[in-house]
mmCIF file of C-alpha atoms and ligand atoms in Angstrom:
data_model
loop_
_atom_site.group_PDB
_atom_site.id
_atom_site.type_symbol
_atom_site.label_atom_id
_atom_site.label_comp_id
_atom_site.label_asym_id
_atom_site.label_seq_id
_atom_site.Cartn_x
_atom_site.Cartn_y
_atom_site.Cartn_z
ATOM 1 C CA MET A 1 94.956 104.476 106.779
ATOM 2 C CA ALA A 2 91.770 103.303 108.231
ATOM 3 C CA GLU A 3 89.716 105.595 106.421
ATOM 4 C CA ARG A 4 91.470 104.743 103.271
ATOM 5 C CA ILE A 5 91.289 101.100 102.966
ATOM 6 C CA ASP A 6 87.728 99.505 102.214
ATOM 7 C CA GLY A 7 86.363 96.275 100.186
ATOM 8 C CA HIS A 8 87.056 98.193 96.864
ATOM 9 C CA THR A 9 90.745 98.763 97.686
ATOM 10 C CA ILE A 10 93.167 97.611 94.908
ATOM 11 C CA LEU A 11 96.334 96.295 95.956
ATOM 12 C CA ILE A 12 99.941 96.969 94.646
ATOM 13 C CA GLY A 13 102.822 95.293 95.952
ATOM 14 C CA LEU A 14 106.663 95.543 96.052
ATOM 15 C CA MET A 15 108.348 92.298 95.624
ATOM 16 C CA ALA A 16 112.245 91.961 96.574
ATOM 17 C CA TYR A 17 114.397 91.198 99.389
ATOM 18 C CA PRO A 18 115.895 92.654 101.318
ATOM 19 C CA ILE A 19 112.815 95.734 101.046
ATOM 20 C CA ARG A 20 111.729 96.996 104.739
ATOM 21 C CA HIS A 21 114.310 99.995 103.911
ATOM 22 C CA SER A 22 112.113 101.178 100.770
ATOM 23 C CA MET A 23 110.434 104.471 100.566
ATOM 24 C CA SER A 24 108.169 103.033 97.603
ATOM 25 C CA PRO A 25 105.450 102.753 99.797
ATOM 26 C CA THR A 26 105.476 105.684 101.788
ATOM 27 C CA MET A 27 105.956 107.658 98.218
ATOM 28 C CA HIS A 28 102.972 105.694 96.615
ATOM 29 C CA ASN A 29 100.667 105.497 99.659
ATOM 30 C CA ASN A 30 100.828 109.279 99.977
ATOM 31 C CA ALA A 31 100.460 109.913 96.398
ATOM 32 C CA PHE A 32 97.123 107.641 96.425
ATOM 33 C CA ALA A 33 95.810 109.645 99.565
ATOM 34 C CA LYS A 34 96.560 113.022 97.996
ATOM 35 C CA LEU A 35 94.582 111.907 94.883
ATOM 36 C CA GLY A 36 91.828 110.325 96.644
ATOM 37 C CA LEU A 37 92.780 107.051 94.833
ATOM 38 C CA ASN A 38 91.240 103.755 96.404
ATOM 39 C CA TYR A 39 94.877 102.022 96.149
ATOM 40 C CA ALA A 40 97.071 100.783 98.530
ATOM 41 C CA TYR A 41 101.054 99.750 97.901
ATOM 42 C CA MET A 42 102.797 97.162 100.238
ATOM 43 C CA ALA A 43 106.081 95.599 100.294
ATOM 44 C CA PHE A 44 106.802 91.905 100.495
ATOM 45 C CA ASP A 45 109.799 90.152 101.308
ATOM 46 C CA VAL A 46 110.266 88.034 97.812
ATOM 47 C CA THR A 47 113.305 86.212 97.131
ATOM 48 C CA ASN A 48 113.598 84.255 93.800
ATOM 49 C CA LYS A 49 112.329 81.329 95.681
ATOM 50 C CA GLU A 50 109.066 82.858 96.352
ATOM 51 C CA LEU A 51 108.624 84.698 93.149
ATOM 52 C CA PRO A 52 106.857 82.138 90.588
ATOM 53 C CA GLY A 53 103.899 82.196 93.689
ATOM 54 C CA ALA A 54 104.024 85.542 94.484
ATOM 55 C CA ILE A 55 103.587 86.569 90.844
ATOM 56 C CA ASN A 56 100.971 84.176 90.359
ATOM 57 C CA SER A 57 99.346 85.823 93.449
ATOM 58 C CA ILE A 58 98.810 89.057 91.625
ATOM 59 C CA ARG A 59 96.739 87.063 89.269
ATOM 60 C CA THR A 60 94.706 85.086 91.958
ATOM 61 C CA LEU A 61 94.382 88.134 94.127
ATOM 62 C CA GLY A 62 93.162 90.661 91.040
ATOM 63 C CA MET A 63 96.032 93.075 92.424
ATOM 64 C CA ARG A 64 96.802 96.047 90.046
ATOM 65 C CA GLY A 65 100.152 95.201 89.732
ATOM 66 C CA SER A 66 103.814 95.243 91.558
ATOM 67 C CA ASN A 67 107.114 96.818 91.457
ATOM 68 C CA ILE A 68 109.692 94.299 91.524
ATOM 69 C CA SER A 69 113.377 94.503 92.603
ATOM 70 C CA MET A 70 116.460 92.908 93.529
ATOM 71 C CA PRO A 71 117.043 90.199 93.587
ATOM 72 C CA ASN A 72 114.133 89.555 91.101
ATOM 73 C CA LYS A 73 114.442 92.217 88.161
ATOM 74 C CA GLN A 74 115.645 89.662 85.732
ATOM 75 C CA LYS A 75 113.964 86.510 87.146
ATOM 76 C CA VAL A 76 110.866 87.703 86.972
ATOM 77 C CA ILE A 77 110.738 87.769 82.975
ATOM 78 C CA PRO A 78 109.997 84.356 81.967
ATOM 79 C CA LEU A 79 106.737 84.509 84.688
ATOM 80 C CA LEU A 80 105.357 87.462 82.698
ATOM 81 C CA ASP A 81 103.010 87.378 79.824
ATOM 82 C CA GLU A 82 104.288 90.510 77.678
ATOM 83 C CA LEU A 83 107.089 92.897 78.214
ATOM 84 C CA ASP A 84 107.106 96.098 76.987
ATOM 85 C CA PRO A 85 110.102 96.771 74.461
ATOM 86 C CA ALA A 86 112.441 98.679 76.604
ATOM 87 C CA ALA A 87 111.987 96.309 79.650
ATOM 88 C CA GLU A 88 113.016 93.293 76.732
ATOM 89 C CA MET A 89 116.024 95.420 75.183
ATOM 90 C CA VAL A 90 117.321 96.402 79.193
ATOM 91 C CA GLY A 91 116.760 92.829 80.012
ATOM 92 C CA SER A 92 114.911 93.415 83.145
ATOM 93 C CA VAL A 93 111.725 94.705 84.710
ATOM 94 C CA ASN A 94 110.821 96.986 87.687
ATOM 95 C CA THR A 95 107.119 97.437 87.190
ATOM 96 C CA ILE A 96 103.986 95.056 86.417
ATOM 97 C CA VAL A 97 100.781 95.812 85.417
ATOM 98 C CA ASN A 98 97.890 93.351 85.683
ATOM 99 C CA ASP A 99 95.128 93.709 82.764
ATOM 100 C CA ASP A 100 92.471 91.197 83.412
ATOM 101 C CA GLY A 101 94.995 88.443 84.393
ATOM 102 C CA ILE A 102 97.865 89.162 81.473
ATOM 103 C CA LEU A 103 101.080 90.543 83.151
ATOM 104 C CA THR A 104 102.995 93.116 81.429
ATOM 105 C CA GLY A 105 106.520 93.801 82.417
ATOM 106 C CA TYR A 106 108.107 97.490 82.112
ATOM 107 C CA THR A 107 111.391 99.018 83.186
ATOM 108 C CA THR A 108 110.821 102.687 84.565
ATOM 109 C CA ASP A 109 114.403 103.419 85.661
ATOM 110 C CA GLY A 110 115.329 104.644 81.933
ATOM 111 C CA THR A 111 112.038 106.789 81.509
ATOM 112 C CA GLY A 112 112.472 107.999 84.856
ATOM 113 C CA PHE A 113 116.110 109.464 83.687
ATOM 114 C CA MET A 114 114.624 110.812 80.751
ATOM 115 C CA GLN A 115 111.667 112.466 82.612
ATOM 116 C CA SER A 116 113.399 113.981 84.850
ATOM 117 C CA LEU A 117 115.535 116.070 82.345
ATOM 118 C CA THR A 118 112.144 116.761 80.700
ATOM 119 C CA ASP A 119 110.838 118.279 84.209
ATOM 120 C CA GLU A 120 113.806 120.688 83.908
ATOM 121 C CA ASN A 121 113.451 121.694 80.502
ATOM 122 C CA LEU A 122 116.147 119.809 79.177
ATOM 123 C CA ASP A 123 116.171 117.946 76.070
ATOM 124 C CA ILE A 124 118.898 115.422 75.330
ATOM 125 C CA ARG A 125 117.496 113.943 71.978
ATOM 126 C CA GLY A 126 119.959 114.453 68.856
ATOM 127 C CA GLU A 127 122.441 115.081 71.378
ATOM 128 C CA LYS A 128 125.876 112.921 72.498
ATOM 129 C CA MET A 129 126.052 111.517 76.072
ATOM 130 C CA THR A 130 128.875 110.293 77.861
ATOM 131 C CA LEU A 131 127.753 107.568 80.734
ATOM 132 C CA SER A 132 129.974 105.798 83.373
ATOM 133 C CA GLY A 133 128.090 102.408 84.360
ATOM 134 C CA ALA A 134 126.471 99.422 82.835
ATOM 135 C CA GLY A 135 124.669 98.136 85.745
ATOM 136 C CA GLY A 136 120.969 98.116 86.364
ATOM 137 C CA ALA A 137 120.615 101.767 86.192
ATOM 138 C CA GLY A 138 123.196 102.274 83.458
ATOM 139 C CA THR A 139 121.889 99.774 81.343
ATOM 140 C CA ALA A 140 117.959 101.232 81.331
ATOM 141 C CA ILE A 141 119.827 104.926 81.309
ATOM 142 C CA ALA A 142 121.641 103.959 77.978
ATOM 143 C CA ILE A 143 118.870 102.043 76.348
ATOM 144 C CA GLN A 144 116.246 104.347 77.056
ATOM 145 C CA ALA A 145 118.353 107.361 75.971
ATOM 146 C CA ALA A 146 118.888 105.756 72.793
ATOM 147 C CA LEU A 147 115.426 104.655 72.380
ATOM 148 C CA ASP A 148 114.461 108.284 72.837
ATOM 149 C CA GLY A 149 116.804 109.652 70.040
ATOM 150 C CA VAL A 150 120.010 110.632 71.726
ATOM 151 C CA LYS A 151 122.395 110.370 68.655
ATOM 152 C CA GLU A 152 125.444 108.756 70.049
ATOM 153 C CA ILE A 153 126.233 107.417 73.503
ATOM 154 C CA SER A 154 129.839 106.982 74.802
ATOM 155 C CA ILE A 155 129.986 104.128 77.712
ATOM 156 C CA PHE A 156 133.056 103.904 79.894
ATOM 157 C CA ASN A 157 133.212 101.135 82.387
ATOM 158 C CA ALA A 158 135.828 99.713 84.668
ATOM 159 C CA ASN A 159 137.373 96.175 83.687
ATOM 160 C CA ASP A 160 135.233 94.424 86.296
ATOM 161 C CA ALA A 161 132.200 91.925 86.530
ATOM 162 C CA LEU A 162 129.867 94.555 84.674
ATOM 163 C CA TRP A 163 131.912 94.830 81.701
ATOM 164 C CA GLN A 164 130.037 92.072 79.573
ATOM 165 C CA GLN A 165 127.005 93.883 80.529
ATOM 166 C CA ALA A 166 128.372 96.963 78.941
ATOM 167 C CA GLU A 167 129.405 95.327 75.560
ATOM 168 C CA LYS A 168 125.847 93.807 75.365
ATOM 169 C CA ASN A 169 124.441 97.281 76.168
ATOM 170 C CA ILE A 170 126.147 98.833 72.940
ATOM 171 C CA ALA A 171 125.518 95.607 70.774
ATOM 172 C CA THR A 172 121.962 96.146 71.692
ATOM 173 C CA ILE A 173 121.796 99.778 71.344
ATOM 174 C CA ASN A 174 123.587 99.748 67.759
ATOM 175 C CA ALA A 175 121.521 96.572 66.573
ATOM 176 C CA LYS A 176 118.288 97.954 67.215
ATOM 177 C CA THR A 177 118.107 101.989 67.618
ATOM 178 C CA LYS A 178 119.323 104.973 65.139
ATOM 179 C CA CYS A 179 122.038 105.888 68.275
ATOM 180 C CA ARG A 180 125.658 104.923 67.846
ATOM 181 C CA ALA A 181 127.272 103.726 71.077
ATOM 182 C CA THR A 182 130.925 102.715 71.891
ATOM 183 C CA LEU A 183 132.332 101.040 74.872
ATOM 184 C CA TYR A 184 135.672 102.340 76.443
ATOM 185 C CA SER A 185 137.406 101.318 79.573
ATOM 186 C CA LEU A 186 137.717 103.802 82.074
ATOM 187 C CA GLU A 187 141.572 103.402 82.442
ATOM 188 C CA GLU A 188 141.545 105.397 78.820
ATOM 189 C CA GLN A 189 141.585 108.699 80.880
ATOM 190 C CA ASP A 190 142.487 110.856 77.744
ATOM 191 C CA LYS A 191 139.350 109.262 75.939
ATOM 192 C CA PHE A 192 137.222 109.715 78.851
ATOM 193 C CA ARG A 193 138.007 113.563 78.942
ATOM 194 C CA SER A 194 137.611 113.967 74.998
ATOM 195 C CA GLU A 195 134.194 112.176 75.018
ATOM 196 C CA ILE A 196 132.593 114.436 77.901
ATOM 197 C CA ALA A 197 134.127 117.363 76.221
ATOM 198 C CA ASP A 198 132.325 116.492 73.085
ATOM 199 C CA SER A 199 129.014 115.625 74.822
ATOM 200 C CA ALA A 200 125.949 117.389 75.842
ATOM 201 C CA ILE A 201 125.409 115.195 79.014
ATOM 202 C CA TYR A 202 127.750 113.426 81.645
ATOM 203 C CA CYS A 203 125.877 110.767 83.428
ATOM 204 C CA ASP A 204 127.550 108.958 86.363
ATOM 205 C CA ALA A 205 125.638 105.819 87.061
ATOM 206 C CA THR A 206 128.116 103.750 89.008
ATOM 207 C CA GLY A 207 127.287 104.940 92.769
ATOM 208 C CA VAL A 208 130.611 106.109 93.003
ATOM 209 C CA GLY A 209 129.933 108.971 95.362
ATOM 210 C CA MET A 210 127.417 106.975 97.334
ATOM 211 C CA LYS A 211 128.443 105.190 101.014
ATOM 212 C CA PRO A 212 130.931 103.751 101.278
ATOM 213 C CA LEU A 213 132.295 105.914 98.487
ATOM 214 C CA GLN A 214 130.822 108.999 99.186
ATOM 215 C CA ASN A 215 134.275 111.033 99.017
ATOM 216 C CA LEU A 216 135.018 109.667 95.646
ATOM 217 C CA SER A 217 134.363 111.037 91.842
ATOM 218 C CA LEU A 218 135.313 109.463 88.683
ATOM 219 C CA VAL A 219 135.991 112.723 87.841
ATOM 220 C CA ASN A 220 138.206 115.017 89.912
ATOM 221 C CA ASP A 221 139.372 117.460 87.394
ATOM 222 C CA PRO A 222 136.750 120.955 86.607
ATOM 223 C CA SER A 223 138.317 121.136 83.179
ATOM 224 C CA PHE A 224 136.779 117.999 82.140
ATOM 225 C CA PHE A 225 133.389 119.968 81.953
ATOM 226 C CA ARG A 226 131.859 122.666 79.970
ATOM 227 C CA LYS A 227 129.641 125.489 81.415
ATOM 228 C CA ASP A 228 126.791 124.823 79.084
ATOM 229 C CA MET A 229 126.804 120.792 79.832
ATOM 230 C CA ILE A 230 124.323 118.788 82.266
ATOM 231 C CA VAL A 231 126.276 116.653 84.647
ATOM 232 C CA PHE A 232 123.725 114.006 86.014
ATOM 233 C CA ASP A 233 124.893 111.513 89.172
ATOM 234 C CA THR A 234 122.205 108.801 89.882
ATOM 235 C CA VAL A 235 123.051 109.152 93.312
ATOM 236 C CA TYR A 236 120.775 111.078 95.558
ATOM 237 C CA ALA A 237 122.050 110.263 99.212
ATOM 238 C CA PRO A 238 124.302 112.710 99.829
ATOM 239 C CA ARG A 239 122.432 115.037 98.139
ATOM 240 C CA GLU A 240 125.712 116.632 96.571
ATOM 241 C CA THR A 241 127.735 114.223 95.286
ATOM 242 C CA LYS A 242 131.721 114.922 95.021
ATOM 243 C CA LEU A 243 130.959 114.604 91.114
ATOM 244 C CA MET A 244 128.515 117.468 91.729
ATOM 245 C CA GLN A 245 130.928 119.466 93.774
ATOM 246 C CA VAL A 246 133.535 119.083 91.072
ATOM 247 C CA ALA A 247 131.012 119.969 88.026
ATOM 248 C CA LYS A 248 129.550 123.205 90.271
ATOM 249 C CA GLN A 249 133.413 124.270 90.640
ATOM 250 C CA ALA A 250 133.644 123.909 86.860
ATOM 251 C CA GLY A 251 130.480 126.362 86.957
ATOM 252 C CA VAL A 252 128.351 124.041 84.973
ATOM 253 C CA ASP A 253 124.940 125.054 84.589
ATOM 254 C CA HIS A 254 122.864 122.033 84.887
ATOM 255 C CA VAL A 255 124.038 119.636 87.781
ATOM 256 C CA PHE A 256 121.621 116.895 89.147
ATOM 257 C CA ASN A 257 121.742 114.053 91.643
ATOM 258 C CA GLY A 258 119.314 111.244 91.127
ATOM 259 C CA LEU A 259 116.371 112.469 92.955
ATOM 260 C CA GLY A 260 114.296 113.459 89.823
ATOM 261 C CA MET A 261 114.804 110.147 88.296
ATOM 262 C CA MET A 262 114.006 108.258 91.493
ATOM 263 C CA LEU A 263 110.911 110.119 91.912
ATOM 264 C CA GLU A 264 110.046 110.108 88.275
ATOM 265 C CA GLN A 265 110.677 106.100 87.936
ATOM 266 C CA GLY A 266 107.690 105.893 90.642
ATOM 267 C CA ALA A 267 105.521 108.320 88.790
ATOM 268 C CA GLN A 268 106.139 106.213 85.453
ATOM 269 C CA ALA A 269 105.115 103.191 87.390
ATOM 270 C CA PHE A 270 102.223 105.154 89.341
ATOM 271 C CA LYS A 271 100.932 106.115 85.941
ATOM 272 C CA LEU A 272 100.936 102.858 84.638
ATOM 273 C CA TRP A 273 98.932 101.364 87.082
ATOM 274 C CA THR A 274 96.281 104.299 87.697
ATOM 275 C CA LYS A 275 96.614 106.458 84.774
ATOM 276 C CA GLU A 276 97.086 109.528 86.935
ATOM 277 C CA ASP A 277 99.772 111.696 87.207
ATOM 278 C CA MET A 278 101.664 111.240 90.776
ATOM 279 C CA PRO A 279 101.771 114.856 92.502
ATOM 280 C CA ILE A 280 105.457 114.925 92.291
ATOM 281 C CA ASP A 281 106.253 118.293 93.948
ATOM 282 C CA TYR A 282 103.906 117.279 96.675
ATOM 283 C CA ILE A 283 105.885 113.778 97.462
ATOM 284 C CA ARG A 284 109.269 115.603 96.964
ATOM 285 C CA LYS A 285 108.521 117.672 99.742
ATOM 286 C CA LEU A 286 106.856 115.247 101.929
ATOM 287 C CA LEU A 287 109.509 112.770 101.747
ATOM 288 C CA PHE A 288 113.112 114.616 100.636
ATOM 289 C CA SER A 289 112.913 117.929 102.080
ATOM 290 C CA ASP A 290 115.185 116.777 104.748
ATOM 291 C CA LEU A 291 117.896 115.927 102.279
ATOM 292 C CA ASP A 292 117.923 119.602 101.086
ATOM 293 C CA LYS A 293 119.363 120.544 104.208
HETATM 294 P P1 NAD B 1 124.961 98.035 89.578
HETATM 295 O O1 NAD B 1 125.557 97.278 90.754
HETATM 296 O O2 NAD B 1 124.246 97.288 88.888
HETATM 297 O O3 NAD B 1 126.249 98.579 88.836
HETATM 298 C C1 NAD B 1 127.305 99.295 89.011
HETATM 299 C C2 NAD B 1 128.010 100.094 88.027
HETATM 300 O O4 NAD B 1 129.031 100.611 88.381
HETATM 301 C C3 NAD B 1 128.646 99.069 87.262
HETATM 302 O O5 NAD B 1 128.650 99.504 85.805
HETATM 303 C C4 NAD B 1 130.449 98.915 87.967
HETATM 304 O O6 NAD B 1 131.132 98.724 86.485
HETATM 305 C C5 NAD B 1 130.269 100.382 88.005
HETATM 306 N N1 NAD B 1 131.136 100.625 89.120
HETATM 307 C C6 NAD B 1 131.097 100.031 90.691
HETATM 308 N N2 NAD B 1 132.148 100.576 91.407
HETATM 309 C C7 NAD B 1 132.873 101.067 90.608
HETATM 310 C C8 NAD B 1 134.337 102.067 90.782
HETATM 311 N N3 NAD B 1 134.692 102.049 92.285
HETATM 312 N N4 NAD B 1 134.481 102.849 89.609
HETATM 313 C C9 NAD B 1 134.059 102.758 88.556
HETATM 314 N N5 NAD B 1 132.771 102.087 88.331
HETATM 315 C C10 NAD B 1 132.269 101.452 89.260
HETATM 316 O O7 NAD B 1 124.164 99.171 90.278
HETATM 317 P P2 NAD B 1 122.908 100.027 89.997
HETATM 318 O O8 NAD B 1 122.055 99.099 90.390
HETATM 319 O O9 NAD B 1 123.043 100.275 88.404
HETATM 320 O O10 NAD B 1 123.243 101.232 90.525
HETATM 321 C C11 NAD B 1 124.220 102.266 90.413
HETATM 322 C C12 NAD B 1 124.093 103.757 91.204
HETATM 323 O O11 NAD B 1 122.789 104.255 90.754
HETATM 324 C C13 NAD B 1 123.714 103.272 92.411
HETATM 325 O O12 NAD B 1 124.254 104.396 93.462
HETATM 326 C C14 NAD B 1 122.320 103.139 92.929
HETATM 327 O O13 NAD B 1 121.841 103.814 94.249
HETATM 328 C C15 NAD B 1 121.814 104.240 91.614
HETATM 329 N N6 NAD B 1 120.412 104.440 91.164
HETATM 330 C C16 NAD B 1 119.667 105.455 91.367
HETATM 331 C C17 NAD B 1 118.546 105.364 90.664
HETATM 332 C C18 NAD B 1 117.488 106.617 90.956
HETATM 333 O O14 NAD B 1 116.508 106.315 90.627
HETATM 334 N N7 NAD B 1 118.010 107.788 91.142
HETATM 335 C C19 NAD B 1 117.549 104.092 90.026
HETATM 336 C C20 NAD B 1 119.068 103.006 90.221
HETATM 337 C C21 NAD B 1 120.157 103.252 90.778
#
């Protein structure tokens, strides 16, 4: 690190709370070092209270930008100068770019999801998707998929606090994109089965399958799936979720955890700041080879 930091090093932040567990500093600093880029990425404990001062410091200190995570992803919006259209539709920002004092907010979870499929030579444009979940991840995935040309999205959500967000998502998609979105309750199990059967991809963005729900899946019957479809879980720890096991039992060809999406959301931010491609395979091996065991 000492050889890397000098008087010209450009700072990029991560503003969230709690944040010390994040893998993002390791991911970005290793990518900068690998490519010989004179940037440094640091995590800062920032709650909603400190956020206005922290965002202003991006301008004051001439930082190139920042990642933003909970609890600041929505609260940051009024503090920015510009919003990328996808971030505006999602209503959430995870990446800020500073261009000569003008701060623009982006969201890269949705582009990360779509790019992770492209990385596998899969293209869901013009196809139908069934998606469970309408929180941060589900919203970003639904909006970006609709913007990128997915033809139809069936969203299933529990009758919980995120139901209103799910309603908002389908209203936004139907009003602002050519995609047709429909919302169903997860209690409508017959509909859940028939919508999945009709889709090119089923994506779970609920976190069911992750601790403490690691033994659970919203789909337990392999006959819900076709062999020629994609089954995608946004969870990446454990590496193989219960949902993925059910999909594999069904013989599904393309079964993914959220690791590719996680790496790609970082890579999309990396590109916005540096205009360079993150060396994804190198970072995947460096940070996540233990998860493959
Ligand atoms: P969130 O709390 O914003 O939303 C959770 C969603 O799951 C809501 O729609 C909620 O209704 C639904 N849900 C929660 N518990 C449920 C249950 N028991 N049964 C049915 N539905 C349930 O969460 P989030 O930030 O959107 O994250 C969701 C998951 O996506 C987490 O596992 C997170 O780790 C993962 N994620 C992955 C990436 C990635 O890059 N791979 C990025 C963001 C989030």
